[in-house]
Amino acid sequence: MLTLTKSYSFAVGLKCSCCHKEYSLNSLNTFADCCNRPLVVEYDEEYSLDKNKLATRQQNMWRYAEMLPVLNKENIVSLGEGMTPIFELNKLGAAYGFSDLLMKDETSNPTGSFKARGLSMAVSKAKEFGIEHCIIPTAGNAGGALAAYCARADIKCTVVMPTHTPKIFKQECELYGAELILVDGLINDCAKKIGELNSSHKYFDISTLKEPYRLEGKKTMGYEIAEQLDWQLPDVIIYPAGGGTGLIGIWKAFKEMLTLGWITGPLPRMYAIQSQNCSPILHALKDAVNWKNNFTPEPSIANGLAVPYPFGMNMMLDVLQESNGTAVSISEEEIVAGVKEIAKTEGHIISPEGAATWKALLHLHKNKMIRADEKVLLLNTGSGYKYLDNLDLHF
Ligand SMILES: Cc1ncc(COP(=O)(O)O)c(C=O)c1O
Ligand SMILES: [Zn+2]
């Protein structure tokens, strides 16, 4: 239990994402056991902050500190994450007739992916609560990010990762001093392994949405998109969804900014992109109750999209429905072709997950769900360099 002094943060509590039961911000919470759903952080809606004050602040995600849940600034564990650039993909856009095509590029984050945002936040909170050992199941990027932030914070770290993940994801964990455990299977099998290892609750489990703080780090992408586009949101955001923290987080940020008066509607349509090898969201959209039957997940070259049973499924479905978006799945061949095409036309080697968003745009346009003159923002969630081992097989 934390003893709270008055904090600069506007955070006031946690609530169950389903029934809205309140949970305390002062104790170490994981998920809402009332409904077996994720917990979300709530902020005091009475407080206000002038968005013009942001201009002179540090160029990383902690510029939004009032709307983040770390209560004492001394606990912030930062490697300079966030404030990643938004590029205009003029050449690619012109080649296909899109007049306003943008890409927010998360490559320049520490450890090369947007996972840095969530793990900077989760490790800062772990430090605030005096946690000594964190554990995480990962498709790759989150494990490396947790290992880096734990190294920085002097917290022990165990990463559980599928054996088939490209070598560099494993090497980085070891370089950062984490214990690495490999499991034959997908991220859900890694989570199962953690269940066995952690029966006595020795470790703090940082699994996606099984603690409430990673979401708060990821939501800073939403704040940045608004600020960097001068508070005029795009018409469409195309996001590669695995566990869904980014999708849910960006939407949460938009709602918070509406309350703060920083933006006005309408909000963008949100599209969640999956791999055809593992597309639980598409299955759930077809049959919300029985989607787990007849579903056989397989690995993907876009490792981060191979999340068969996301804990935040209901929250993702809510975002798609509220924003008038939907989900699309992309084949492995298209994903690899997308990586190559963006490298050759725009000079960015992006992650396969990011490349899937570009191919999804072509499908959505063909199916008349996105117009060529709309402002479209693709999210490239990470660097393609970490995947070259596996991409090699496809050249
Ligand atoms: C590069 C990349 N993109 C997207 C994802 C999916 O992220 P989320 O869990 O926020 O849906 C991951 C997750 O591992 C990833 O590493
Ligand atoms: Zn509940």
Short mmCIF file of C-alpha atoms and ligand atoms in Angstrom, two decimals:
data_model
loop_
_atom_site.label_atom_id
_atom_site.label_comp_id
_atom_site.label_asym_id
_atom_site.label_seq_id
_atom_site.Cartn_x
_atom_site.Cartn_y
_atom_site.Cartn_z
CA MET A 1 0.00 0.00 0.00
CA LEU A 2 1.33 3.43 -0.96
CA THR A 3 1.04 6.39 1.36
CA LEU A 4 -0.17 9.13 -0.92
CA THR A 5 1.05 12.65 -0.77
CA LYS A 6 -0.69 15.15 -3.04
CA SER A 7 0.57 14.35 -6.48
CA TYR A 8 0.91 16.37 -9.70
CA SER A 9 -0.90 13.47 -11.45
CA PHE A 10 -4.64 13.87 -12.08
CA ALA A 11 -5.11 10.10 -11.56
CA VAL A 12 -7.75 9.38 -8.91
CA GLY A 13 -8.47 5.68 -9.09
CA LEU A 14 -8.94 2.49 -11.03
CA LYS A 15 -12.16 0.97 -12.27
CA CYS A 16 -13.29 -2.32 -13.76
CA SER A 17 -13.60 -1.90 -17.54
CA CYS A 18 -16.86 -3.90 -17.46
CA CYS A 19 -18.99 -3.05 -14.37
CA HIS A 20 -17.04 0.10 -13.35
CA LYS A 21 -16.45 -1.12 -9.79
CA GLU A 22 -13.81 1.09 -8.21
CA TYR A 23 -10.38 -0.09 -7.12
CA SER A 24 -7.77 1.86 -5.20
CA LEU A 25 -4.85 3.52 -6.93
CA ASN A 26 -2.80 3.13 -3.76
CA SER A 27 -2.55 -0.62 -3.74
CA LEU A 28 -0.91 -2.90 -6.26
CA ASN A 29 -3.75 -4.06 -8.47
CA THR A 30 -3.65 -6.45 -11.39
CA PHE A 31 -7.01 -6.92 -13.11
CA ALA A 32 -10.65 -6.57 -12.03
CA ASP A 33 -11.54 -9.86 -10.34
CA CYS A 34 -15.23 -8.80 -10.17
CA CYS A 35 -15.63 -9.46 -13.92
CA ASN A 36 -12.26 -10.98 -14.88
CA ARG A 37 -11.59 -7.96 -17.12
CA PRO A 38 -8.87 -5.29 -17.35
CA LEU A 39 -8.72 -2.38 -14.94
CA VAL A 40 -8.44 1.17 -16.25
CA VAL A 41 -7.01 4.30 -14.63
CA GLU A 42 -9.39 7.20 -14.05
CA TYR A 43 -8.48 10.89 -13.91
CA ASP A 44 -10.12 13.77 -12.07
CA GLU A 45 -12.37 15.46 -14.60
CA GLU A 46 -12.47 18.65 -12.56
CA TYR A 47 -8.81 19.39 -13.22
CA SER A 48 -7.80 21.32 -16.29
CA LEU A 49 -4.54 21.80 -18.09
CA ASP A 50 -3.78 24.35 -20.80
CA LYS A 51 -2.52 22.39 -23.82
CA ASN A 52 -0.36 25.35 -24.84
CA LYS A 53 1.81 24.62 -21.79
CA LEU A 54 3.03 21.44 -23.50
CA ALA A 55 5.11 23.31 -26.07
CA THR A 56 8.13 23.83 -23.81
CA ARG A 57 8.09 20.39 -22.19
CA GLN A 58 10.49 17.46 -22.63
CA GLN A 59 10.32 15.67 -25.99
CA ASN A 60 9.11 12.33 -24.66
CA MET A 61 5.86 10.78 -23.45
CA TRP A 62 6.29 12.15 -19.92
CA ARG A 63 5.26 15.58 -21.25
CA TYR A 64 1.69 14.39 -20.47
CA ALA A 65 2.59 13.57 -16.84
CA GLU A 66 -0.65 14.95 -15.35
CA MET A 67 -2.60 12.39 -17.38
CA LEU A 68 -0.33 9.48 -16.39
CA PRO A 69 -0.56 7.41 -13.21
CA VAL A 70 2.95 7.75 -11.70
CA LEU A 71 2.35 9.64 -8.46
CA ASN A 72 5.89 10.64 -7.55
CA LYS A 73 8.12 11.88 -10.39
CA GLU A 74 11.18 10.32 -8.76
CA ASN A 75 9.82 6.91 -9.70
CA ILE A 76 9.76 7.58 -13.45
CA VAL A 77 11.99 5.09 -15.27
CA SER A 78 12.66 6.63 -18.66
CA LEU A 79 14.94 5.88 -21.59
CA GLY A 80 13.49 8.72 -23.69
CA GLU A 81 10.41 6.96 -25.09
CA GLY A 82 7.77 8.69 -27.18
CA MET A 83 7.42 11.82 -29.34
CA THR A 84 8.14 9.66 -32.36
CA PRO A 85 7.80 11.30 -35.78
CA ILE A 86 4.82 11.29 -38.13
CA PHE A 87 6.00 10.95 -41.74
CA GLU A 88 4.05 11.85 -44.87
CA LEU A 89 4.16 8.84 -47.20
CA ASN A 90 3.93 11.03 -50.30
CA LYS A 91 5.48 8.63 -52.79
CA LEU A 92 3.45 5.62 -51.71
CA GLY A 93 0.31 7.76 -51.50
CA ALA A 94 0.81 9.22 -54.97
CA ALA A 95 1.46 5.77 -56.48
CA TYR A 96 -1.95 4.55 -55.25
CA GLY A 97 -3.92 7.82 -55.34
CA PHE A 98 -4.10 8.54 -51.58
CA SER A 99 -3.86 12.29 -51.07
CA ASP A 100 -3.12 12.42 -47.34
CA LEU A 101 -1.25 9.34 -46.15
CA LEU A 102 0.69 9.51 -42.88
CA MET A 103 2.70 7.06 -40.81
CA LYS A 104 3.46 7.45 -37.12
CA ASP A 105 6.77 5.66 -36.83
CA GLU A 106 7.55 4.02 -33.48
CA THR A 107 10.95 2.76 -34.67
CA SER A 108 12.94 5.38 -32.79
CA ASN A 109 11.72 4.28 -29.36
CA PRO A 110 14.21 2.61 -26.99
CA THR A 111 14.47 -1.09 -27.96
CA GLY A 112 12.94 -0.23 -31.36
CA SER A 113 9.22 -0.48 -30.72
CA PHE A 114 6.17 1.17 -29.18
CA LYS A 115 6.35 -1.42 -26.38
CA ALA A 116 8.84 0.96 -24.72
CA ARG A 117 5.95 3.28 -23.81
CA GLY A 118 3.94 0.69 -21.92
CA LEU A 119 6.94 -0.87 -20.25
CA SER A 120 8.41 2.47 -19.17
CA MET A 121 5.08 3.10 -17.43
CA ALA A 122 4.69 -0.40 -15.95
CA VAL A 123 8.26 -0.44 -14.61
CA SER A 124 7.85 3.07 -13.17
CA LYS A 125 4.78 1.83 -11.29
CA ALA A 126 6.64 -1.34 -10.26
CA LYS A 127 9.33 0.90 -8.79
CA GLU A 128 6.68 3.04 -7.07
CA PHE A 129 5.30 -0.12 -5.42
CA GLY A 130 8.74 -1.53 -4.51
CA ILE A 131 8.44 -4.59 -6.78
CA GLU A 132 11.61 -6.70 -6.93
CA HIS A 133 10.97 -9.09 -9.82
CA CYS A 134 8.84 -8.68 -12.98
CA ILE A 135 7.83 -11.42 -15.40
CA ILE A 136 6.28 -11.16 -18.87
CA PRO A 137 4.99 -13.42 -21.64
CA THR A 138 5.92 -11.84 -24.96
CA ALA A 139 5.76 -12.20 -28.72
CA GLY A 140 9.17 -10.45 -28.76
CA ASN A 141 9.21 -6.67 -28.49
CA ALA A 142 7.60 -6.35 -25.07
CA GLY A 143 10.15 -8.73 -23.54
CA GLY A 144 13.11 -6.68 -24.77
CA ALA A 145 11.49 -3.47 -23.56
CA LEU A 146 10.73 -4.87 -20.11
CA ALA A 147 14.31 -6.17 -19.84
CA ALA A 148 15.73 -2.73 -20.69
CA TYR A 149 13.55 -0.78 -18.23
CA CYS A 150 14.14 -3.34 -15.47
CA ALA A 151 17.89 -3.01 -16.03
CA ARG A 152 17.57 0.75 -15.67
CA ALA A 153 15.43 0.39 -12.52
CA ASP A 154 17.50 -2.39 -10.85
CA ILE A 155 14.49 -4.72 -10.89
CA LYS A 156 14.93 -8.41 -11.72
CA CYS A 157 13.30 -9.53 -14.96
CA THR A 158 12.14 -12.85 -16.43
CA VAL A 159 10.99 -12.99 -20.07
CA VAL A 160 9.03 -15.95 -21.47
CA MET A 161 9.07 -16.01 -25.29
CA PRO A 162 8.13 -18.41 -28.11
CA THR A 163 11.16 -20.41 -29.35
CA HIS A 164 10.49 -19.41 -32.98
CA THR A 165 10.99 -15.66 -32.29
CA PRO A 166 13.90 -14.13 -34.29
CA LYS A 167 17.29 -14.31 -32.56
CA ILE A 168 17.75 -10.59 -31.89
CA PHE A 169 14.68 -10.50 -29.60
CA LYS A 170 16.34 -13.15 -27.44
CA GLN A 171 19.79 -11.58 -27.55
CA GLU A 172 18.55 -8.18 -26.39
CA CYS A 173 16.86 -9.71 -23.31
CA GLU A 174 20.09 -11.44 -22.34
CA LEU A 175 22.17 -8.31 -22.96
CA TYR A 176 19.88 -6.38 -20.61
CA GLY A 177 20.50 -9.04 -17.96
CA ALA A 178 17.05 -10.66 -17.99
CA GLU A 179 16.39 -14.36 -17.46
CA LEU A 180 15.03 -15.77 -20.75
CA ILE A 181 12.74 -18.79 -20.90
CA LEU A 182 11.77 -20.21 -24.31
CA VAL A 183 8.50 -22.05 -24.87
CA ASP A 184 7.37 -24.04 -27.93
CA GLY A 185 4.11 -22.36 -28.87
CA LEU A 186 2.56 -18.89 -28.98
CA ILE A 187 2.26 -16.12 -26.39
CA ASN A 188 -0.71 -17.86 -24.71
CA ASP A 189 1.55 -20.87 -24.08
CA CYS A 190 4.13 -18.49 -22.57
CA ALA A 191 1.39 -17.09 -20.31
CA LYS A 192 0.51 -20.64 -19.25
CA LYS A 193 4.16 -21.24 -18.35
CA ILE A 194 4.10 -18.09 -16.22
CA GLY A 195 1.00 -19.38 -14.45
CA GLU A 196 3.04 -22.46 -13.42
CA LEU A 197 6.15 -20.48 -12.44
CA ASN A 198 4.19 -17.88 -10.50
CA SER A 199 1.82 -20.02 -8.45
CA SER A 200 3.22 -18.45 -5.27
CA HIS A 201 2.99 -14.90 -6.72
CA LYS A 202 6.73 -14.44 -6.45
CA TYR A 203 6.83 -12.25 -9.56
CA PHE A 204 4.80 -9.23 -10.68
CA ASP A 205 3.11 -10.33 -13.90
CA ILE A 206 3.22 -7.62 -16.57
CA SER A 207 1.03 -9.51 -19.10
CA THR A 208 -0.95 -7.27 -21.47
CA LEU A 209 -3.91 -5.70 -19.63
CA LYS A 210 -3.40 -7.95 -16.59
CA GLU A 211 -2.01 -4.83 -14.92
CA PRO A 212 -3.46 -1.36 -15.56
CA TYR A 213 -0.34 0.67 -16.34
CA ARG A 214 1.01 -0.45 -19.72
CA LEU A 215 -2.20 0.87 -21.26
CA GLU A 216 -1.43 4.32 -19.84
CA GLY A 217 1.97 4.35 -21.52
CA LYS A 218 0.55 3.21 -24.84
CA LYS A 219 -2.18 5.83 -24.78
CA THR A 220 0.46 8.55 -25.15
CA MET A 221 0.48 7.68 -28.88
CA GLY A 222 -3.01 9.15 -29.00
CA TYR A 223 -1.93 12.35 -27.23
CA GLU A 224 1.02 12.71 -29.59
CA ILE A 225 -1.05 12.13 -32.73
CA ALA A 226 -3.33 15.00 -31.67
CA GLU A 227 -0.54 17.34 -30.64
CA GLN A 228 1.68 16.64 -33.65
CA LEU A 229 -1.24 17.16 -36.06
CA ASP A 230 -2.08 20.46 -34.39
CA TRP A 231 -5.12 19.00 -32.59
CA GLN A 232 -6.84 17.99 -35.85
CA LEU A 233 -7.23 14.22 -35.74
CA PRO A 234 -7.01 12.09 -38.90
CA ASP A 235 -10.18 10.58 -40.40
CA VAL A 236 -8.83 7.07 -40.05
CA ILE A 237 -6.23 5.25 -37.91
CA ILE A 238 -5.02 1.81 -38.99
CA TYR A 239 -3.44 -0.12 -36.15
CA PRO A 240 -1.84 -3.61 -36.03
CA ALA A 241 -3.58 -5.29 -33.11
CA GLY A 242 -2.30 -8.17 -31.01
CA GLY A 243 -3.22 -7.81 -27.34
CA GLY A 244 -4.79 -4.47 -28.24
CA THR A 245 -3.25 -2.07 -25.72
CA GLY A 246 -2.34 0.45 -28.41
CA LEU A 247 -5.79 0.44 -30.00
CA ILE A 248 -7.56 0.73 -26.66
CA GLY A 249 -5.02 3.24 -25.36
CA ILE A 250 -5.23 5.60 -28.34
CA TRP A 251 -9.03 5.63 -28.04
CA LYS A 252 -8.79 6.26 -24.28
CA ALA A 253 -6.49 9.21 -24.98
CA PHE A 254 -9.00 10.69 -27.44
CA LYS A 255 -11.80 10.43 -24.90
CA GLU A 256 -9.63 12.05 -22.22
CA MET A 257 -8.67 14.88 -24.57
CA LEU A 258 -12.34 15.52 -25.33
CA THR A 259 -12.90 15.91 -21.57
CA LEU A 260 -9.85 18.15 -21.23
CA GLY A 261 -11.18 20.28 -24.10
CA TRP A 262 -7.99 19.72 -26.12
CA ILE A 263 -9.83 18.31 -29.14
CA THR A 264 -13.34 18.31 -30.51
CA GLY A 265 -15.00 15.49 -32.46
CA PRO A 266 -15.47 13.70 -34.71
CA LEU A 267 -12.97 11.05 -33.66
CA PRO A 268 -11.18 8.84 -36.24
CA ARG A 269 -12.51 5.51 -37.40
CA MET A 270 -10.24 2.88 -35.88
CA TYR A 271 -9.26 -0.23 -37.85
CA ALA A 272 -7.59 -3.22 -36.16
CA ILE A 273 -5.32 -5.24 -38.44
CA GLN A 274 -4.50 -8.88 -37.84
CA SER A 275 -2.60 -11.66 -39.59
CA GLN A 276 -4.64 -14.30 -41.41
CA ASN A 277 -2.61 -16.83 -39.39
CA CYS A 278 -4.11 -15.53 -36.15
CA SER A 279 -7.15 -13.28 -36.35
CA PRO A 280 -9.21 -13.67 -33.17
CA ILE A 281 -10.83 -10.23 -33.57
CA LEU A 282 -12.32 -11.21 -36.93
CA HIS A 283 -13.58 -14.44 -35.41
CA ALA A 284 -15.10 -12.55 -32.47
CA LEU A 285 -16.76 -10.03 -34.79
CA LYS A 286 -18.47 -12.93 -36.55
CA ASP A 287 -19.50 -14.77 -33.40
CA ALA A 288 -18.89 -12.97 -30.10
CA VAL A 289 -19.92 -15.98 -27.99
CA ASN A 290 -18.46 -19.06 -29.67
CA TRP A 291 -15.49 -17.56 -31.49
CA LYS A 292 -12.95 -19.75 -29.69
CA ASN A 293 -14.43 -22.90 -31.26
CA ASN A 294 -12.98 -23.74 -34.69
CA PHE A 295 -10.10 -21.30 -34.19
CA THR A 296 -6.59 -22.66 -34.78
CA PRO A 297 -3.99 -19.94 -34.30
CA GLU A 298 -0.62 -20.17 -36.03
CA PRO A 299 2.60 -18.14 -35.79
CA SER A 300 3.03 -15.10 -38.04
CA ILE A 301 6.00 -13.29 -39.51
CA ALA A 302 4.36 -10.36 -37.68
CA ASN A 303 5.06 -11.93 -34.28
CA GLY A 304 3.18 -9.26 -32.36
CA LEU A 305 -0.07 -10.13 -34.13
CA ALA A 306 -0.01 -13.77 -33.03
CA VAL A 307 -2.02 -13.26 -29.83
CA PRO A 308 -4.74 -15.92 -29.96
CA TYR A 309 -6.86 -15.05 -26.91
CA PRO A 310 -6.46 -11.35 -26.04
CA PHE A 311 -7.55 -10.52 -22.50
CA GLY A 312 -8.77 -7.13 -23.74
CA MET A 313 -10.97 -8.53 -26.53
CA ASN A 314 -14.17 -6.85 -25.30
CA MET A 315 -12.43 -3.49 -25.02
CA MET A 316 -11.10 -3.81 -28.57
CA LEU A 317 -14.54 -4.68 -29.91
CA ASP A 318 -15.96 -1.64 -28.12
CA VAL A 319 -13.40 0.66 -29.78
CA LEU A 320 -14.15 -0.73 -33.24
CA GLN A 321 -17.86 -0.40 -32.73
CA GLU A 322 -17.84 3.07 -31.14
CA SER A 323 -15.51 4.46 -33.80
CA ASN A 324 -17.32 2.85 -36.75
CA GLY A 325 -14.24 0.87 -37.68
CA THR A 326 -13.68 -2.84 -38.11
CA ALA A 327 -10.96 -5.50 -38.32
CA VAL A 328 -9.14 -6.80 -41.41
CA SER A 329 -6.71 -9.69 -41.75
CA ILE A 330 -3.70 -9.83 -44.06
CA SER A 331 -1.81 -12.84 -45.46
CA GLU A 332 1.83 -13.56 -44.66
CA GLU A 333 2.78 -12.96 -48.31
CA GLU A 334 1.11 -9.54 -48.34
CA ILE A 335 2.83 -8.58 -45.08
CA VAL A 336 6.28 -9.41 -46.49
CA ALA A 337 5.43 -7.61 -49.76
CA GLY A 338 4.38 -4.58 -47.70
CA VAL A 339 7.71 -4.47 -45.84
CA LYS A 340 9.60 -4.56 -49.14
CA GLU A 341 7.40 -1.99 -50.85
CA ILE A 342 7.67 0.59 -48.06
CA ALA A 343 11.44 0.08 -47.82
CA LYS A 344 11.84 0.63 -51.57
CA THR A 345 9.46 3.57 -51.96
CA GLU A 346 9.79 5.45 -48.70
CA GLY A 347 13.16 4.38 -47.26
CA HIS A 348 11.80 2.90 -44.03
CA ILE A 349 12.37 -0.73 -43.02
CA ILE A 350 9.26 -1.09 -40.89
CA SER A 351 7.99 -3.98 -38.79
CA PRO A 352 5.83 -6.65 -40.47
CA GLU A 353 3.06 -5.55 -38.10
CA GLY A 354 3.32 -2.00 -39.46
CA ALA A 355 3.47 -3.24 -43.05
CA ALA A 356 0.19 -5.09 -42.49
CA THR A 357 -1.53 -1.72 -41.94
CA TRP A 358 -0.47 -0.51 -45.39
CA LYS A 359 -1.83 -3.62 -47.12
CA ALA A 360 -4.99 -3.32 -45.03
CA LEU A 361 -5.51 0.21 -46.34
CA LEU A 362 -5.57 -1.15 -49.90
CA HIS A 363 -8.22 -3.71 -48.92
CA LEU A 364 -10.31 -1.15 -47.04
CA HIS A 365 -10.15 1.26 -49.96
CA LYS A 366 -11.07 -1.44 -52.46
CA ASN A 367 -14.07 -2.33 -50.29
CA LYS A 368 -15.10 1.34 -50.18
CA MET A 369 -14.59 1.68 -46.44
CA ILE A 370 -11.90 4.35 -46.80
CA ARG A 371 -11.86 7.10 -49.43
CA ALA A 372 -8.65 8.08 -51.21
CA ASP A 373 -9.00 11.71 -50.11
CA GLU A 374 -9.30 10.96 -46.39
CA LYS A 375 -6.51 11.71 -43.92
CA VAL A 376 -5.22 8.23 -43.08
CA LEU A 377 -2.67 7.48 -40.38
CA LEU A 378 -0.87 4.12 -40.39
CA LEU A 379 0.82 3.03 -37.21
CA ASN A 380 4.21 1.45 -37.66
CA THR A 381 4.69 -0.05 -34.24
CA GLY A 382 8.34 -1.04 -34.53
CA SER A 383 11.59 -1.41 -36.40
CA GLY A 384 11.82 -3.99 -39.18
CA TYR A 385 15.51 -4.58 -38.45
CA LYS A 386 14.75 -6.92 -35.57
CA TYR A 387 12.84 -9.28 -37.90
CA LEU A 388 15.41 -9.62 -40.69
CA ASP A 389 16.28 -13.17 -39.59
CA ASN A 390 12.74 -14.38 -40.33
CA LEU A 391 12.12 -12.07 -43.26
CA ASP A 392 15.20 -13.65 -44.87
CA LEU A 393 13.21 -16.82 -45.41
CA HIS A 394 10.85 -14.89 -47.66
CA PHE A 395 13.36 -13.19 -49.98
C1 LIG B 1 5.69 -4.47 -33.51
C2 LIG B 1 4.40 -4.82 -32.83
N1 LIG B 1 3.26 -4.35 -33.33
C3 LIG B 1 2.05 -4.62 -32.77
C4 LIG B 1 1.95 -5.44 -31.66
C5 LIG B 1 0.59 -5.67 -31.05
O1 LIG B 1 0.45 -4.77 -29.99
P1 LIG B 1 -0.79 -4.66 -29.02
O2 LIG B 1 -0.61 -5.68 -27.98
O3 LIG B 1 -0.78 -3.27 -28.49
O4 LIG B 1 -2.02 -4.90 -29.83
C6 LIG B 1 3.12 -5.97 -31.08
C7 LIG B 1 3.05 -6.83 -29.90
O5 LIG B 1 3.93 -7.62 -29.61
C8 LIG B 1 4.37 -5.64 -31.68
O6 LIG B 1 5.53 -6.09 -31.16
ZN ZN B 2 -16.42 -5.64 -12.73
#
